[in-house]
Amino acid sequence: QKEVEQNSGPLSVPEGAIASLNCTYSDRGSQSFFWYRQYSGKSPELIMFIYSNGDKEDGRFTAQLNKASQYVSLLIRDSQPSDSATYLCAVNERPNDYKLSFGAGTTVTVRA
Amino acid sequence: DVKVTQSSRYLVKRTGEKVFLECVQDMDHENMFWYRQDPGLGLRLIYFSYDVKMKEKGDIPEGYSVSREKKERFSLILESASTNQTSMYLCASSLQGYEAFFGQGTRLTVV
């Protein structure tokens, strides 16, 4: 079983809509969760991190974590064409919390 | 700003060659990683290191080795390059439990 799974894309949303991205992970003891954005031909860049259950908001982005369900999500509100990219979920795994594993990514296209 | 620098942006090598990919970070991070990225497969972890001279296999270590003689430098070695190792290689570094910062990537083509 893959450690980090993301909902398969591609995801196409109209400009101004909400894009919802989902990620599940297998290691129940994982403590650190990250969302990266990767534009075509570029390296991944961090957009959000979350360590505690609940919601964390940063501008138009909201990360949601539910450790009991082993689920982390990313919402992009008021989607813009510049949000068109691949979004990668990453999880630090036990036992020593320094192995960082990524999902396969979800490609989002925002239609103008 | 954190800077992770990979030695080459593009590389073309012949089958059977020994290939070295170098990565240097300037933020005194303990952890360093090598990933490869292929379409539809996301980032797959090859090797990682949590301290000087310490290394652990990731999910796809076959055909690769690594070296970390100094804290700031992490090298990926393809002992005998094969065409199925044609890929984008990404180096990253982090503090334990915190976000990883990536280099610009090396597009390796093995012919």
PDB file of N, CA and C in Angstrom, chain A residues 2-3 32 34 36 38 41-46 49 51 86 88 92 96-105, chain B residues 9 31 33 35 37 40-43 45 48 50 56-59 90 96-105:
ATOM      1  N   LYS A   2       0.544   2.177  -0.887  1.00  0.00           N
ATOM      2  CA  LYS A   2       1.289   3.410  -0.961  1.00  0.00           C
ATOM      3  C   LYS A   2       1.027   4.190   0.307  1.00  0.00           C
ATOM      4  N   GLU A   3       2.100   4.839   0.827  1.00  0.00           N
ATOM      5  CA  GLU A   3       1.951   5.527   2.098  1.00  0.00           C
ATOM      6  C   GLU A   3       1.061   6.749   2.004  1.00  0.00           C
ATOM      7  N   SER A  32       3.453  15.396  10.861  1.00  0.00           N
ATOM      8  CA  SER A  32       3.643  16.619  10.077  1.00  0.00           C
ATOM      9  C   SER A  32       3.134  16.404   8.666  1.00  0.00           C
ATOM     10  N   PHE A  34       2.149  18.384   4.801  1.00  0.00           N
ATOM     11  CA  PHE A  34       2.510  19.528   3.975  1.00  0.00           C
ATOM     12  C   PHE A  34       1.772  19.471   2.645  1.00  0.00           C
ATOM     13  N   TYR A  36       2.375  21.050  -1.183  1.00  0.00           N
ATOM     14  CA  TYR A  36       3.282  21.737  -2.084  1.00  0.00           C
ATOM     15  C   TYR A  36       2.558  22.019  -3.394  1.00  0.00           C
ATOM     16  N   GLN A  38       3.399  22.707  -7.493  1.00  0.00           N
ATOM     17  CA  GLN A  38       4.460  22.566  -8.484  1.00  0.00           C
ATOM     18  C   GLN A  38       3.943  23.014  -9.841  1.00  0.00           C
ATOM     19  N   GLY A  41       7.491  22.247 -15.036  1.00  0.00           N
ATOM     20  CA  GLY A  41       8.898  22.553 -15.274  1.00  0.00           C
ATOM     21  C   GLY A  41       9.622  23.162 -14.091  1.00  0.00           C
ATOM     22  N   LYS A  42       8.919  23.322 -12.965  1.00  0.00           N
ATOM     23  CA  LYS A  42       9.529  23.930 -11.789  1.00  0.00           C
ATOM     24  C   LYS A  42       9.591  22.937 -10.639  1.00  0.00           C
ATOM     25  N   SER A  43      10.304  23.322  -9.592  1.00  0.00           N
ATOM     26  CA  SER A  43      10.383  22.486  -8.394  1.00  0.00           C
ATOM     27  C   SER A  43       9.181  22.737  -7.496  1.00  0.00           C
ATOM     28  N   PRO A  44       8.867  21.778  -6.634  1.00  0.00           N
ATOM     29  CA  PRO A  44       7.764  21.999  -5.683  1.00  0.00           C
ATOM     30  C   PRO A  44       8.095  23.127  -4.702  1.00  0.00           C
ATOM     31  N   GLU A  45       7.064  23.872  -4.330  1.00  0.00           N
ATOM     32  CA  GLU A  45       7.225  24.919  -3.324  1.00  0.00           C
ATOM     33  C   GLU A  45       6.129  24.755  -2.280  1.00  0.00           C
ATOM     34  N   LEU A  46       6.486  24.985  -1.033  1.00  0.00           N
ATOM     35  CA  LEU A  46       5.546  24.787   0.063  1.00  0.00           C
ATOM     36  C   LEU A  46       4.467  25.881   0.041  1.00  0.00           C
ATOM     37  N   PHE A  49       1.473  24.044   5.727  1.00  0.00           N
ATOM     38  CA  PHE A  49       1.799  22.914   6.567  1.00  0.00           C
ATOM     39  C   PHE A  49       0.800  22.879   7.713  1.00  0.00           C
ATOM     40  N   TYR A  51       0.004  20.633  11.558  1.00  0.00           N
ATOM     41  CA  TYR A  51       0.460  19.638  12.520  1.00  0.00           C
ATOM     42  C   TYR A  51      -0.659  19.154  13.437  1.00  0.00           C
ATOM     43  N   THR A  86       0.216  21.449 -10.262  1.00  0.00           N
ATOM     44  CA  THR A  86       0.061  20.163  -9.600  1.00  0.00           C
ATOM     45  C   THR A  86       0.291  20.354  -8.108  1.00  0.00           C
ATOM     46  N   LEU A  88       0.903  18.653  -4.431  1.00  0.00           N
ATOM     47  CA  LEU A  88       1.480  17.443  -3.844  1.00  0.00           C
ATOM     48  C   LEU A  88       1.278  17.449  -2.338  1.00  0.00           C
ATOM     49  N   ASN A  92       5.470  13.415   6.887  1.00  0.00           N
ATOM     50  CA  ASN A  92       6.633  12.887   7.602  1.00  0.00           C
ATOM     51  C   ASN A  92       6.228  11.592   8.286  1.00  0.00           C
ATOM     52  N   ASN A  96      11.067   8.026  13.074  1.00  0.00           N
ATOM     53  CA  ASN A  96      11.923   9.130  13.484  1.00  0.00           C
ATOM     54  C   ASN A  96      11.573  10.443  12.794  1.00  0.00           C
ATOM     55  N   ASP A  97      10.479  10.432  12.050  1.00  0.00           N
ATOM     56  CA  ASP A  97       9.888  11.675  11.558  1.00  0.00           C
ATOM     57  C   ASP A  97      10.745  12.422  10.562  1.00  0.00           C
ATOM     58  N   TYR A  98      11.787  11.789  10.003  1.00  0.00           N
ATOM     59  CA  TYR A  98      12.542  12.538   9.021  1.00  0.00           C
ATOM     60  C   TYR A  98      12.389  11.992   7.609  1.00  0.00           C
ATOM     61  N   LYS A  99      11.672  10.886   7.447  1.00  0.00           N
ATOM     62  CA  LYS A  99      11.387  10.420   6.091  1.00  0.00           C
ATOM     63  C   LYS A  99      10.176  11.185   5.580  1.00  0.00           C
ATOM     64  N   LEU A 100      10.313  11.862   4.465  1.00  0.00           N
ATOM     65  CA  LEU A 100       9.241  12.661   3.904  1.00  0.00           C
ATOM     66  C   LEU A 100       8.743  11.993   2.632  1.00  0.00           C
ATOM     67  N   SER A 101       7.486  11.556   2.656  1.00  0.00           N
ATOM     68  CA  SER A 101       6.915  10.841   1.516  1.00  0.00           C
ATOM     69  C   SER A 101       5.838  11.684   0.851  1.00  0.00           C
ATOM     70  N   PHE A 102       5.765  11.593  -0.467  1.00  0.00           N
ATOM     71  CA  PHE A 102       4.839  12.389  -1.248  1.00  0.00           C
ATOM     72  C   PHE A 102       3.791  11.513  -1.917  1.00  0.00           C
ATOM     73  N   GLY A 103       2.634  12.093  -2.134  1.00  0.00           N
ATOM     74  CA  GLY A 103       1.644  11.486  -2.998  1.00  0.00           C
ATOM     75  C   GLY A 103       1.993  11.756  -4.454  1.00  0.00           C
ATOM     76  N   ALA A 104       1.205  11.183  -5.341  1.00  0.00           N
ATOM     77  CA  ALA A 104       1.478  11.307  -6.776  1.00  0.00           C
ATOM     78  C   ALA A 104       1.091  12.677  -7.323  1.00  0.00           C
ATOM     79  N   GLY A 105       0.308  13.432  -6.545  1.00  0.00           N
ATOM     80  CA  GLY A 105      -0.076  14.774  -6.986  1.00  0.00           C
ATOM     81  C   GLY A 105      -1.415  14.806  -7.683  1.00  0.00           C
TER      82      GLY A 105
ATOM     83  N   ARG B   9      21.540  21.318 -14.419  1.00  0.00           N
ATOM     84  CA  ARG B   9      20.123  21.439 -14.746  1.00  0.00           C
ATOM     85  C   ARG B   9      19.717  20.354 -15.744  1.00  0.00           C
ATOM     86  N   ASN B  31      18.558  16.992   7.475  1.00  0.00           N
ATOM     87  CA  ASN B  31      18.015  15.995   6.549  1.00  0.00           C
ATOM     88  C   ASN B  31      18.206  16.418   5.105  1.00  0.00           C
ATOM     89  N   PHE B  33      17.471  14.750   0.973  1.00  0.00           N
ATOM     90  CA  PHE B  33      16.701  13.742   0.257  1.00  0.00           C
ATOM     91  C   PHE B  33      17.051  13.775  -1.234  1.00  0.00           C
ATOM     92  N   TYR B  35      14.940  12.522  -4.653  1.00  0.00           N
ATOM     93  CA  TYR B  35      13.727  11.986  -5.256  1.00  0.00           C
ATOM     94  C   TYR B  35      13.914  11.928  -6.760  1.00  0.00           C
ATOM     95  N   GLN B  37      11.238  12.095 -10.188  1.00  0.00           N
ATOM     96  CA  GLN B  37       9.859  12.430 -10.531  1.00  0.00           C
ATOM     97  C   GLN B  37       9.607  12.021 -11.965  1.00  0.00           C
ATOM     98  N   GLY B  40       2.938  10.971 -13.763  1.00  0.00           N
ATOM     99  CA  GLY B  40       1.944  10.073 -13.193  1.00  0.00           C
ATOM    100  C   GLY B  40       2.373   9.343 -11.939  1.00  0.00           C
ATOM    101  N   LEU B  41       3.638   9.445 -11.584  1.00  0.00           N
ATOM    102  CA  LEU B  41       4.143   8.706 -10.418  1.00  0.00           C
ATOM    103  C   LEU B  41       4.506   9.614  -9.253  1.00  0.00           C
ATOM    104  N   GLY B  42       4.476  10.903  -9.443  1.00  0.00           N
ATOM    105  CA  GLY B  42       4.799  11.811  -8.359  1.00  0.00           C
ATOM    106  C   GLY B  42       6.265  11.759  -7.988  1.00  0.00           C
ATOM    107  N   LEU B  43       6.577  12.174  -6.758  1.00  0.00           N
ATOM    108  CA  LEU B  43       7.948  12.140  -6.262  1.00  0.00           C
ATOM    109  C   LEU B  43       8.173  10.825  -5.527  1.00  0.00           C
ATOM    110  N   LEU B  45      10.892   8.579  -3.372  1.00  0.00           N
ATOM    111  CA  LEU B  45      12.095   8.761  -2.569  1.00  0.00           C
ATOM    112  C   LEU B  45      13.115   7.677  -2.883  1.00  0.00           C
ATOM    113  N   PHE B  48      17.582   8.938   1.603  1.00  0.00           N
ATOM    114  CA  PHE B  48      17.645  10.136   2.415  1.00  0.00           C
ATOM    115  C   PHE B  48      18.729   9.980   3.470  1.00  0.00           C
ATOM    116  N   TYR B  50      19.973  11.645   7.390  1.00  0.00           N
ATOM    117  CA  TYR B  50      19.584  12.463   8.531  1.00  0.00           C
ATOM    118  C   TYR B  50      20.788  13.004   9.284  1.00  0.00           C
ATOM    119  N   GLU B  56      19.695   6.305   4.580  1.00  0.00           N
ATOM    120  CA  GLU B  56      18.694   5.246   4.610  1.00  0.00           C
ATOM    121  C   GLU B  56      18.062   5.118   3.242  1.00  0.00           C
ATOM    122  N   LYS B  57      17.706   3.898   2.898  1.00  0.00           N
ATOM    123  CA  LYS B  57      17.041   3.663   1.631  1.00  0.00           C
ATOM    124  C   LYS B  57      15.632   4.232   1.677  1.00  0.00           C
ATOM    125  N   GLY B  58      15.245   4.772   0.548  1.00  0.00           N
ATOM    126  CA  GLY B  58      13.865   5.193   0.389  1.00  0.00           C
ATOM    127  C   GLY B  58      13.049   4.070  -0.229  1.00  0.00           C
ATOM    128  N   ASP B  59      12.150   4.450  -1.109  1.00  0.00           N
ATOM    129  CA  ASP B  59      11.241   3.468  -1.701  1.00  0.00           C
ATOM    130  C   ASP B  59      11.790   2.805  -2.957  1.00  0.00           C
ATOM    131  N   LEU B  90      15.286  15.341  -8.091  1.00  0.00           N
ATOM    132  CA  LEU B  90      15.133  16.497  -7.209  1.00  0.00           C
ATOM    133  C   LEU B  90      15.789  16.218  -5.874  1.00  0.00           C
ATOM    134  N   GLN B  96      14.353  18.401  10.890  1.00  0.00           N
ATOM    135  CA  GLN B  96      13.488  17.264  11.221  1.00  0.00           C
ATOM    136  C   GLN B  96      12.085  17.739  11.586  1.00  0.00           C
ATOM    137  N   GLY B  97      11.087  17.168  10.888  1.00  0.00           N
ATOM    138  CA  GLY B  97       9.702  17.486  11.168  1.00  0.00           C
ATOM    139  C   GLY B  97       9.176  18.730  10.479  1.00  0.00           C
ATOM    140  N   TYR B  98      10.042  19.417   9.775  1.00  0.00           N
ATOM    141  CA  TYR B  98       9.642  20.648   9.103  1.00  0.00           C
ATOM    142  C   TYR B  98       9.668  20.488   7.596  1.00  0.00           C
ATOM    143  N   GLU B  99       9.225  21.527   6.895  1.00  0.00           N
ATOM    144  CA  GLU B  99       9.090  21.435   5.452  1.00  0.00           C
ATOM    145  C   GLU B  99      10.438  21.259   4.757  1.00  0.00           C
ATOM    146  N   ALA B 100      10.383  20.624   3.610  1.00  0.00           N
ATOM    147  CA  ALA B 100      11.560  20.433   2.788  1.00  0.00           C
ATOM    148  C   ALA B 100      11.651  21.529   1.739  1.00  0.00           C
ATOM    149  N   PHE B 101      12.876  21.920   1.440  1.00  0.00           N
ATOM    150  CA  PHE B 101      13.147  22.899   0.396  1.00  0.00           C
ATOM    151  C   PHE B 101      13.868  22.181  -0.740  1.00  0.00           C
ATOM    152  N   PHE B 102      13.443  22.502  -1.956  1.00  0.00           N
ATOM    153  CA  PHE B 102      13.928  21.761  -3.115  1.00  0.00           C
ATOM    154  C   PHE B 102      14.942  22.541  -3.931  1.00  0.00           C
ATOM    155  N   GLY B 103      15.837  21.801  -4.558  1.00  0.00           N
ATOM    156  CA  GLY B 103      16.686  22.361  -5.588  1.00  0.00           C
ATOM    157  C   GLY B 103      15.915  22.510  -6.892  1.00  0.00           C
ATOM    158  N   GLN B 104      16.598  22.987  -7.910  1.00  0.00           N
ATOM    159  CA  GLN B 104      15.930  23.296  -9.178  1.00  0.00           C
ATOM    160  C   GLN B 104      15.700  22.065 -10.034  1.00  0.00           C
ATOM    161  N   GLY B 105      16.281  20.925  -9.631  1.00  0.00           N
ATOM    162  CA  GLY B 105      16.079  19.692 -10.388  1.00  0.00           C
ATOM    163  C   GLY B 105      17.154  19.458 -11.435  1.00  0.00           C
TER     164      GLY B 105
END
